[in-house]
Short mmCIF file of C-alpha atoms and ligand atoms in Angstrom, two decimals:
data_model
loop_
_atom_site.label_atom_id
_atom_site.label_comp_id
_atom_site.label_asym_id
_atom_site.label_seq_id
_atom_site.Cartn_x
_atom_site.Cartn_y
_atom_site.Cartn_z
CA MET A 1 5.70 17.12 23.16
CA SER A 2 7.95 15.67 20.91
CA ASN A 3 7.38 15.94 16.92
CA PRO A 4 6.11 12.74 15.41
CA SER A 5 8.94 10.22 14.34
CA ILE A 6 9.50 8.79 10.19
CA LEU A 7 11.93 6.36 9.56
CA ILE A 8 12.81 7.17 5.92
CA LEU A 9 14.28 3.92 3.87
CA PRO A 10 15.06 4.77 0.33
CA GLY A 11 16.04 1.56 -0.89
CA ASP A 12 17.29 0.55 -4.51
CA GLY A 13 16.94 1.77 -8.11
CA ILE A 14 14.39 4.49 -8.13
CA GLY A 15 13.94 4.48 -4.38
CA PRO A 16 16.29 7.22 -3.59
CA GLU A 17 15.01 9.66 -6.29
CA VAL A 18 11.36 9.52 -5.32
CA MET A 19 12.04 9.53 -1.74
CA ALA A 20 14.21 12.99 -2.22
CA GLU A 21 10.96 14.42 -3.63
CA VAL A 22 9.23 13.11 -0.65
CA ARG A 23 11.82 14.55 1.51
CA LYS A 24 10.64 17.81 -0.30
CA VAL A 25 7.36 17.66 1.19
CA ILE A 26 8.04 16.47 4.44
CA ASP A 27 10.20 20.11 4.92
CA TRP A 28 7.39 22.03 3.78
CA TYR A 29 4.87 20.77 6.09
CA GLY A 30 7.30 22.00 8.35
CA ALA A 31 8.43 25.09 7.20
CA LYS A 32 4.71 26.10 6.10
CA ARG A 33 2.15 24.02 8.01
CA ASP A 34 3.86 24.21 11.69
CA LEU A 35 3.76 19.84 11.23
CA ALA A 36 7.57 18.94 11.63
CA PHE A 37 8.68 15.46 11.86
CA ASP A 38 11.66 13.76 13.17
CA VAL A 39 12.89 12.30 10.16
CA SER A 40 15.98 9.65 10.31
CA GLU A 41 16.97 7.65 7.49
CA ASP A 42 18.51 4.53 7.03
CA LEU A 43 19.37 1.62 4.53
CA VAL A 44 17.37 -1.55 3.46
CA GLY A 45 17.49 -3.79 0.36
CA GLY A 46 20.27 -4.07 -1.77
CA ALA A 47 21.75 -1.34 -0.27
CA ALA A 48 21.62 -2.46 3.60
CA TYR A 49 23.40 -5.82 1.82
CA ASP A 50 25.86 -3.99 0.15
CA LYS A 51 27.41 -2.41 3.56
CA HIS A 52 26.18 -5.19 6.42
CA GLY A 53 25.57 -8.30 4.38
CA VAL A 54 21.90 -8.43 4.79
CA PRO A 55 19.02 -6.80 3.43
CA LEU A 56 17.87 -5.13 6.91
CA ALA A 57 20.49 -4.69 9.94
CA ASP A 58 19.35 -5.48 13.41
CA GLU A 59 19.89 -1.79 14.59
CA THR A 60 17.25 -0.99 11.68
CA MET A 61 14.92 -3.09 12.28
CA ALA A 62 15.18 -1.35 16.22
CA LYS A 63 14.25 2.01 14.56
CA ALA A 64 11.55 0.87 12.65
CA GLN A 65 9.83 -0.65 15.78
CA GLU A 66 10.25 2.89 17.84
CA VAL A 67 9.26 5.31 15.02
CA ASP A 68 5.59 6.61 14.29
CA ALA A 69 5.82 5.65 10.98
CA VAL A 70 8.32 4.06 8.20
CA LEU A 71 8.41 5.42 4.78
CA LEU A 72 10.04 2.87 2.60
CA GLY A 73 10.88 3.74 -1.36
CA ALA A 74 11.43 0.37 -3.01
CA VAL A 75 14.23 -2.94 -3.00
CA GLY A 76 15.76 -5.07 -5.48
CA GLY A 77 17.21 -4.87 -8.53
CA PRO A 78 19.19 -7.34 -11.48
CA LYS A 79 22.66 -6.66 -9.32
CA TYR A 80 21.57 -8.70 -6.47
CA ASP A 81 18.97 -11.48 -8.43
CA VAL A 82 22.16 -13.80 -8.07
CA LEU A 83 21.97 -13.67 -3.87
CA ASP A 84 21.16 -16.50 -2.21
CA PHE A 85 16.95 -16.26 -1.01
CA SER A 86 18.02 -15.63 2.23
CA VAL A 87 19.74 -12.21 1.92
CA LYS A 88 17.53 -11.16 -1.01
CA PRO A 89 16.75 -7.29 -0.74
CA GLU A 90 13.15 -8.50 -0.87
CA ARG A 91 13.59 -10.14 2.43
CA GLY A 92 14.35 -6.67 4.12
CA LEU A 93 11.11 -5.77 3.13
CA LEU A 94 9.54 -9.24 4.13
CA ARG A 95 11.00 -8.74 7.65
CA LEU A 96 9.76 -5.12 8.64
CA ARG A 97 6.58 -6.75 7.76
CA LYS A 98 6.48 -9.53 9.64
CA GLU A 99 8.46 -8.24 12.61
CA MET A 100 5.95 -5.19 12.68
CA ASP A 101 3.25 -7.41 12.20
CA LEU A 102 1.56 -5.59 9.59
CA PHE A 103 -1.55 -7.41 9.23
CA ALA A 104 -3.87 -4.86 7.12
CA ASN A 105 -2.36 -3.94 3.85
CA LEU A 106 -4.28 -0.93 2.40
CA ARG A 107 -4.47 -0.17 -1.32
CA PRO A 108 -6.55 2.55 -2.68
CA ALA A 109 -7.68 2.56 -6.14
CA GLN A 110 -8.11 6.21 -6.92
CA CYS A 111 -8.68 7.69 -10.54
CA PHE A 112 -7.43 11.23 -10.68
CA ASP A 113 -9.55 12.80 -13.68
CA ALA A 114 -6.74 13.99 -15.58
CA LEU A 115 -5.41 10.60 -15.92
CA ALA A 116 -9.02 8.61 -16.78
CA ASP A 117 -7.63 8.46 -20.15
CA PHE A 118 -4.77 5.90 -18.95
CA SER A 119 -7.53 3.00 -18.10
CA SER A 120 -7.72 0.25 -20.10
CA LEU A 121 -11.71 0.68 -19.24
CA LYS A 122 -13.82 3.41 -20.45
CA LYS A 123 -13.84 6.80 -18.86
CA ASP A 124 -16.90 6.66 -17.51
CA VAL A 125 -16.58 3.36 -15.35
CA VAL A 126 -13.27 5.03 -13.87
CA ALA A 127 -13.86 8.14 -13.67
CA GLY A 128 -13.80 9.79 -9.86
CA LEU A 129 -13.13 6.08 -8.77
CA ASP A 130 -12.25 5.75 -5.43
CA ILE A 131 -11.92 2.73 -3.97
CA MET A 132 -9.72 0.91 -0.67
CA ILE A 133 -8.72 -2.39 -0.74
CA VAL A 134 -7.67 -3.75 3.09
CA ARG A 135 -5.94 -7.09 2.38
CA GLU A 136 -4.93 -9.39 5.15
CA LEU A 137 -1.57 -9.31 5.13
CA THR A 138 0.09 -11.66 7.79
CA SER A 139 -1.83 -15.36 7.13
CA GLY A 140 -3.80 -17.09 4.87
CA VAL A 141 -2.20 -19.65 2.34
CA TYR A 142 1.16 -17.63 2.11
CA PHE A 143 1.72 -18.48 5.37
CA GLY A 144 -0.34 -21.81 6.30
CA GLU A 145 1.40 -25.05 7.16
CA PRO A 146 1.63 -27.57 5.85
CA ARG A 147 3.45 -26.55 3.15
CA GLY A 148 5.70 -27.96 0.83
CA ILE A 149 6.87 -30.18 -2.45
CA PHE A 150 6.67 -33.76 -1.24
CA GLU A 151 6.70 -36.93 -2.91
CA GLU A 152 3.53 -39.19 -3.11
CA GLY A 153 3.47 -42.71 -4.87
CA ASN A 154 5.19 -42.16 -8.17
CA GLU A 155 4.88 -38.35 -8.56
CA ARG A 156 5.09 -35.13 -6.41
CA VAL A 157 2.88 -33.09 -4.79
CA GLY A 158 3.11 -29.33 -4.17
CA ILE A 159 0.78 -28.15 -0.85
CA ASN A 160 0.03 -25.11 0.05
CA THR A 161 -2.42 -24.42 3.46
CA GLN A 162 -5.09 -21.61 3.42
CA ARG A 163 -5.61 -20.83 7.40
CA TYR A 164 -7.15 -18.57 9.32
CA THR A 165 -7.86 -17.88 12.81
CA GLU A 166 -11.06 -16.18 14.41
CA SER A 167 -8.82 -13.51 16.04
CA GLU A 168 -6.85 -12.86 12.38
CA ILE A 169 -10.01 -12.35 10.47
CA GLU A 170 -11.22 -10.36 13.45
CA ARG A 171 -8.12 -7.75 13.16
CA ALA A 172 -8.46 -7.12 9.70
CA ALA A 173 -12.01 -6.80 9.81
CA ARG A 174 -12.15 -4.34 12.58
CA ALA A 175 -9.74 -1.98 10.39
CA ALA A 176 -11.89 -2.48 7.48
CA PHE A 177 -14.66 -1.41 9.65
CA GLU A 178 -12.87 1.47 10.88
CA LEU A 179 -11.73 3.07 7.37
CA ALA A 180 -15.47 2.42 6.11
CA MET A 181 -16.62 4.38 9.18
CA LYS A 182 -14.15 7.46 8.09
CA ARG A 183 -15.27 6.89 4.83
CA ASN A 184 -18.98 6.24 2.77
CA LYS A 185 -19.96 3.70 5.71
CA LYS A 186 -20.07 0.99 3.02
CA LEU A 187 -17.75 -2.44 3.43
CA CYS A 188 -17.67 -5.81 1.25
CA SER A 189 -15.95 -8.66 2.27
CA MET A 190 -15.02 -11.09 -0.07
CA GLU A 191 -14.06 -14.64 0.32
CA LYS A 192 -14.86 -18.40 -1.54
CA ALA A 193 -17.47 -19.19 1.42
CA ASN A 194 -19.10 -21.70 -1.21
CA VAL A 195 -16.46 -24.10 -1.51
CA MET A 196 -13.75 -22.89 0.95
CA GLU A 197 -14.15 -23.75 5.13
CA SER A 198 -12.29 -20.66 5.51
CA GLY A 199 -13.85 -18.50 3.50
CA ILE A 200 -17.46 -19.94 5.82
CA LEU A 201 -15.85 -18.57 8.88
CA TRP A 202 -14.52 -15.47 7.44
CA ARG A 203 -18.03 -14.77 6.42
CA GLU A 204 -19.28 -15.56 9.88
CA VAL A 205 -16.39 -13.35 11.86
CA VAL A 206 -17.14 -10.24 9.70
CA THR A 207 -20.64 -10.42 9.83
CA ARG A 208 -20.22 -10.66 13.80
CA VAL A 209 -17.55 -7.70 13.88
CA GLY A 210 -20.12 -6.27 11.46
CA GLU A 211 -22.72 -6.06 14.58
CA GLU A 212 -20.57 -3.34 16.03
CA TYR A 213 -20.77 -1.33 13.21
CA PRO A 214 -24.46 -1.09 12.67
CA GLU A 215 -24.06 2.35 10.77
CA VAL A 216 -21.82 0.41 8.13
CA GLU A 217 -23.46 -0.91 5.24
CA LEU A 218 -21.98 -4.38 5.05
CA SER A 219 -22.28 -6.78 1.74
CA HIS A 220 -20.72 -9.89 0.90
CA MET A 221 -19.33 -11.18 -2.13
CA TYR A 222 -17.31 -14.16 -3.63
CA ALA A 223 -14.48 -13.52 -4.74
CA ASP A 224 -14.59 -14.61 -8.36
CA ASN A 225 -17.57 -12.09 -8.73
CA GLY A 226 -15.96 -9.63 -6.75
CA ALA A 227 -13.41 -9.86 -9.63
CA MET A 228 -15.85 -9.34 -12.42
CA GLN A 229 -17.82 -6.65 -10.76
CA LEU A 230 -14.38 -4.45 -9.95
CA VAL A 231 -13.86 -4.40 -13.83
CA ARG A 232 -17.31 -3.81 -14.71
CA ALA A 233 -18.70 -1.13 -11.97
CA PRO A 234 -15.85 -0.35 -9.86
CA LYS A 235 -17.53 2.32 -8.51
CA GLN A 236 -20.33 0.44 -6.52
CA PHE A 237 -17.65 -0.40 -3.92
CA ASP A 238 -16.17 1.85 -1.30
CA VAL A 239 -13.98 -0.48 1.22
CA ILE A 240 -13.42 -4.18 0.48
CA VAL A 241 -11.87 -6.19 2.86
CA THR A 242 -10.35 -9.73 1.62
CA ASP A 243 -7.95 -12.11 2.37
CA ASN A 244 -4.37 -12.03 1.23
CA LEU A 245 -4.84 -14.12 -1.58
CA PHE A 246 -7.67 -12.84 -2.88
CA GLY A 247 -6.41 -9.25 -1.81
CA ASP A 248 -2.82 -9.94 -3.75
CA ILE A 249 -5.16 -10.08 -6.96
CA LEU A 250 -7.62 -8.05 -6.46
CA SER A 251 -5.94 -4.79 -5.33
CA ASP A 252 -3.57 -5.31 -8.54
CA CYS A 253 -6.47 -5.61 -10.44
CA ALA A 254 -8.44 -2.64 -8.77
CA ALA A 255 -5.04 -0.74 -8.99
CA MET A 256 -4.97 -1.19 -12.71
CA LEU A 257 -8.28 0.26 -13.49
CA THR A 258 -6.44 3.68 -12.57
CA GLY A 259 -3.47 3.66 -15.20
CA SER A 260 -0.12 4.30 -13.86
CA LEU A 261 1.72 1.94 -11.40
CA GLY A 262 3.99 5.48 -10.81
CA MET A 263 0.66 6.48 -9.35
CA LEU A 264 -0.11 3.90 -6.59
CA PRO A 265 0.56 4.38 -2.80
CA SER A 266 0.18 1.52 -0.47
CA ALA A 267 -0.02 1.31 3.88
CA SER A 268 0.75 -1.35 5.93
CA LEU A 269 -0.87 -1.13 9.08
CA GLY A 270 -0.33 -3.23 12.66
CA ALA A 271 -1.75 -2.92 16.18
CA PRO A 272 -2.02 0.06 17.75
CA MET A 273 1.41 1.35 20.01
CA ALA A 274 1.00 2.81 23.28
CA ASN A 275 1.01 6.26 21.99
CA GLY A 276 -2.08 5.08 20.23
CA ARG A 277 -0.87 5.30 16.71
CA PRO A 278 -0.55 1.97 14.54
CA LYS A 279 2.48 0.43 13.89
CA ALA A 280 2.40 1.51 9.98
CA MET A 281 4.81 1.37 6.90
CA TYR A 282 3.90 3.49 3.87
CA GLU A 283 5.36 2.73 0.28
CA PRO A 284 4.81 2.96 -3.27
CA VAL A 285 3.51 -0.04 -5.02
CA HIS A 286 5.83 -0.37 -7.68
CA GLY A 287 9.30 -1.75 -7.48
CA SER A 288 12.78 -0.19 -8.04
CA ALA A 289 12.26 0.17 -11.65
CA PRO A 290 16.06 -0.35 -12.64
CA ASP A 291 15.46 -0.02 -16.31
CA ILE A 292 14.64 4.10 -15.47
CA ALA A 293 16.64 4.26 -12.44
CA GLY A 294 19.24 7.49 -12.45
CA GLN A 295 17.86 9.05 -15.21
CA GLY A 296 15.40 11.68 -13.57
CA LYS A 297 12.32 9.54 -14.90
CA ALA A 298 10.41 8.08 -12.24
CA ASN A 299 7.17 9.07 -11.03
CA PRO A 300 7.31 10.36 -7.28
CA ILE A 301 4.03 10.45 -6.74
CA ALA A 302 3.11 7.09 -5.65
CA CYS A 303 5.45 7.89 -2.62
CA ILE A 304 4.06 11.47 -2.02
CA LEU A 305 0.67 9.95 -2.14
CA SER A 306 2.38 6.93 0.21
CA PHE A 307 2.95 10.17 2.67
CA ALA A 308 -0.55 11.49 2.29
CA MET A 309 -1.77 8.29 3.61
CA ALA A 310 0.93 8.44 6.65
CA LEU A 311 -0.50 11.90 7.50
CA ARG A 312 -3.91 10.57 7.20
CA TYR A 313 -3.44 7.24 9.04
CA SER A 314 -0.66 7.54 11.48
CA PHE A 315 -0.97 11.43 12.13
CA ASP A 316 -4.19 12.07 12.00
CA GLN A 317 -4.05 15.17 9.73
CA GLY A 318 -6.70 14.34 7.19
CA ASP A 319 -7.08 17.70 5.99
CA GLU A 320 -3.62 17.86 4.94
CA ALA A 321 -3.59 15.04 3.45
CA THR A 322 -6.55 15.96 1.32
CA ARG A 323 -4.59 18.90 0.35
CA LEU A 324 -1.84 16.96 -0.56
CA GLU A 325 -3.88 14.83 -2.96
CA THR A 326 -5.43 17.96 -4.15
CA ALA A 327 -2.08 19.64 -4.81
CA ILE A 328 -1.11 16.69 -7.12
CA GLU A 329 -4.77 16.79 -8.81
CA LYS A 330 -3.73 20.45 -9.82
CA VAL A 331 -0.39 19.45 -11.35
CA LEU A 332 -2.05 16.19 -12.98
CA ALA A 333 -5.06 18.87 -14.49
CA ASP A 334 -2.53 21.32 -15.64
CA GLY A 335 -1.04 18.57 -18.11
CA VAL A 336 2.40 18.37 -15.82
CA ARG A 337 3.54 14.56 -16.71
CA THR A 338 6.45 12.32 -15.87
CA ALA A 339 7.35 9.94 -18.83
CA ASP A 340 5.27 7.59 -17.63
CA LEU A 341 1.87 9.61 -17.89
CA MET A 342 2.54 10.85 -21.22
CA GLY A 343 -0.28 9.79 -23.40
CA PRO A 344 -1.03 10.68 -26.49
CA GLU A 345 -2.52 14.34 -25.69
CA GLY A 346 0.74 15.49 -24.84
CA GLY A 347 1.73 17.56 -21.95
CA THR A 348 4.59 19.30 -20.42
CA PRO A 349 7.30 16.57 -19.58
CA VAL A 350 8.97 16.80 -16.23
CA SER A 351 11.37 15.00 -14.32
CA THR A 352 11.41 13.54 -11.30
CA SER A 353 12.43 16.40 -9.13
CA GLU A 354 10.64 18.75 -11.75
CA MET A 355 7.19 17.37 -10.64
CA GLY A 356 8.19 17.42 -7.10
CA ASP A 357 8.99 20.87 -7.17
CA LYS A 358 5.47 21.39 -9.17
CA ILE A 359 3.60 19.96 -5.95
CA ILE A 360 5.37 22.12 -3.78
CA GLU A 361 4.32 25.37 -5.85
CA ALA A 362 0.57 23.58 -5.88
CA LEU A 363 1.02 23.19 -2.15
CA ASP A 364 1.93 26.77 -2.02
CA ALA A 365 -0.95 28.07 -3.89
CA SER A 366 -2.89 26.13 -1.49
CA LEU A 367 -2.07 28.26 1.16
P1 NAD B 1 8.87 -2.41 -11.21
O1 NAD B 1 7.53 -1.83 -10.24
O2 NAD B 1 10.20 -1.89 -10.54
O3 NAD B 1 8.86 -1.72 -12.83
C1 NAD B 1 7.85 -2.20 -13.70
C2 NAD B 1 7.73 -1.30 -14.73
O4 NAD B 1 7.01 0.10 -14.61
C3 NAD B 1 9.10 -0.64 -15.57
O5 NAD B 1 9.23 -0.37 -16.61
C4 NAD B 1 9.41 0.38 -14.43
O6 NAD B 1 10.38 1.22 -15.21
C5 NAD B 1 7.90 1.23 -14.66
N1 NAD B 1 7.42 2.16 -13.46
C6 NAD B 1 7.66 1.37 -11.61
N2 NAD B 1 7.74 2.80 -11.01
C7 NAD B 1 7.90 3.64 -11.74
C8 NAD B 1 7.84 4.90 -11.39
N3 NAD B 1 7.51 5.65 -10.48
N4 NAD B 1 7.73 6.05 -12.57
C9 NAD B 1 7.92 5.55 -13.59
N5 NAD B 1 7.49 4.38 -14.26
C10 NAD B 1 7.71 3.27 -13.25
O7 NAD B 1 8.70 -4.19 -11.32
P2 NAD B 1 9.84 -5.06 -11.87
O8 NAD B 1 10.32 -4.12 -12.97
O9 NAD B 1 9.30 -6.43 -12.20
O10 NAD B 1 10.92 -5.18 -10.52
C11 NAD B 1 12.05 -4.30 -10.93
C12 NAD B 1 12.37 -4.84 -9.16
O11 NAD B 1 12.06 -4.39 -8.00
C13 NAD B 1 12.71 -6.24 -8.74
O12 NAD B 1 13.86 -6.23 -8.44
C14 NAD B 1 11.90 -6.60 -7.78
O13 NAD B 1 12.14 -7.84 -7.53
C15 NAD B 1 11.79 -5.58 -7.23
N6 NAD B 1 10.29 -5.22 -6.77
C16 NAD B 1 10.44 -4.24 -5.49
C17 NAD B 1 9.22 -4.19 -5.01
C18 NAD B 1 8.92 -3.34 -3.73
O14 NAD B 1 10.30 -2.82 -3.29
N7 NAD B 1 7.97 -3.41 -3.24
C19 NAD B 1 7.73 -4.12 -5.47
C20 NAD B 1 7.79 -4.66 -6.88
C21 NAD B 1 9.08 -5.42 -7.33
#
């Protein structure tokens, strides 16, 4: 059987720097765990624009459709701010999400003990936190028609439309229930069924899908209360499923409970391919950080944790994903810190590549 395939799209700014550290980890799995991947690399974002005049070439899009997983660094930068909207770096990312039909966005919020002081909340509220938000990514108010700014009488009106079909809700719900089955079998669905018809339908469909998962304890919460509860007592949650708009806000809120942007991974999953693996793209939550690009200051952990998600969700290697997460936890517990993680208690300052090397050392020690 051929090796599983990965397409790496490092992108712009710190993207290539953090991705170089992911390459070390991928190579380690090939050398030490007999887990080899066929890795290819291509351009996205500003880097693709510089070469092709578009933020994602058709050939790159075609490759992304064929591989088992796409790993993306980050796109964008001040140099490209003047470009027309249609060729801005971010359009490359949106094209990947749209054409791969990546409808379920998985955003973990996990607090590493060594970084619990970084949260703006009290340590005991966040220590040990491990929740997963599943955000519907391809429908809802960001895509619904009609949309636009129209003349109405003697003033203008801005319109966006929240629209969800039953099948769109169903596939997002199913992804969330499947995840809950692999975790603590607890799922909370968030909408605003009190004021939105789309919320009423959302609740109905999630409840119906839930009948297929009797082991999962399903609860429903209005999204505004959900926001309060996430800040008040986040550990009450395991998996949360919600729509595109609420998910956008709630996942950022939950992520920040845990501290630095340099620590946050994500996965975007679509329908299963012929080999049973879901269409998938993994990427850190952060952007291209032009303010620190090229200085060896970027924290590569968000990108490495995104690869850990690929091990778990695309390659069925949950134990190896845990090995990688544990190695990262060990490095942090040892006080190894990129600049963004340097708090008042100090630590051993390291560059991007030194952080990667420390994680490899911890992986070696895990054998
Ligand atoms: P950003 O995430 O790039 O940076 C925000 C702040 O966090 C900066 O101070 C940066 O130095 C810091 N930071 C981010 N990642 C870090 C890391 N791994 N290690 C250490 N520090 C880190 O957001 P921004 O400054 O608003 O945007 C910069 C560019 O990135 C823009 O062009 C924006 O459009 C783009 N962007 C891309 C993505 C993406 O590719 N998914 C996401 C967000 C922003």
